[in-house]
Short mmCIF file of C-alpha atoms in Angstrom, two decimals:
data_model
loop_
_atom_site.label_atom_id
_atom_site.label_comp_id
_atom_site.label_asym_id
_atom_site.label_seq_id
_atom_site.Cartn_x
_atom_site.Cartn_y
_atom_site.Cartn_z
CA MET A 21 2.41 -13.28 -6.23
CA ASN A 22 5.53 -12.49 -4.30
CA LYS A 23 6.07 -11.11 -0.81
CA ASP A 24 6.34 -7.47 -1.94
CA GLN A 25 3.09 -7.64 -3.86
CA ILE A 26 1.24 -9.07 -0.88
CA LYS A 27 2.70 -6.59 1.61
CA GLY A 28 1.99 -3.72 -0.78
CA VAL A 29 -1.67 -4.64 -1.14
CA ALA A 30 -1.94 -5.04 2.64
CA LYS A 31 -0.45 -1.56 3.23
CA ASP A 32 -2.80 -0.06 0.65
CA ILE A 33 -5.83 -1.59 2.38
CA ALA A 34 -4.59 -0.51 5.82
CA GLY A 35 -4.02 3.00 4.50
CA LYS A 36 -7.57 3.18 3.14
CA ALA A 37 -8.91 2.10 6.53
CA GLN A 38 -6.75 4.67 8.31
CA GLU A 39 -7.85 7.42 5.92
CA THR A 40 -11.50 6.52 6.48
CA ALA A 41 -11.01 6.48 10.25
CA GLY A 42 -9.48 9.95 9.99
CA GLN A 43 -12.48 11.17 8.00
CA VAL A 44 -14.92 9.75 10.54
CA THR A 45 -13.08 11.29 13.49
CA GLY A 46 -12.27 14.52 11.68
CA SER A 47 -8.52 13.97 12.05
CA ASN A 48 -6.63 15.46 9.12
CA LYS A 49 -3.43 13.93 10.51
CA GLN A 50 -4.84 10.39 10.34
CA GLN A 51 -6.22 11.02 6.87
CA ALA A 52 -2.79 12.16 5.67
CA LYS A 53 -1.09 9.16 7.27
CA GLY A 54 -3.59 6.88 5.55
CA VAL A 55 -2.98 8.44 2.16
CA ALA A 56 0.78 8.16 2.67
CA LYS A 57 0.45 4.49 3.65
CA GLN A 58 -1.62 3.84 0.52
CA ALA A 59 1.08 5.42 -1.65
CA GLU A 60 3.76 3.36 0.10
CA GLY A 61 1.74 0.20 -0.50
CA LYS A 62 1.26 0.97 -4.18
CA VAL A 63 4.99 1.56 -4.63
CA GLN A 64 5.83 -1.68 -2.84
CA LYS A 65 3.34 -3.62 -4.96
CA ALA A 66 4.77 -2.08 -8.13
CA ALA A 67 8.27 -3.14 -7.04
CA GLY A 68 6.93 -6.65 -6.53
CA ASP A 69 5.34 -6.56 -9.97
CA VAL A 70 8.69 -5.63 -11.51
CA LYS A 71 10.48 -8.41 -9.61
CA ASP A 72 7.84 -10.87 -10.77
CA ALA A 73 8.13 -9.72 -14.39
CA VAL A 74 11.92 -10.02 -14.35
CA LYS A 75 11.75 -13.44 -12.73
CA ASN A 76 9.30 -14.70 -15.35
CA ARG A 77 11.34 -13.50 -18.33
#
């Protein structure tokens, strides 16, 4: 695993927590921020996956 993969997974987890916190508090803004952070994390992890695949070729 490379740095981008680890950071991507961490952002995804943080985004899920933020989305859940928004649901509990009824904050649509926090829910949206959480969903956005999850998407950002998934993109970063995918970039790390590509880097890893290229490196291992």
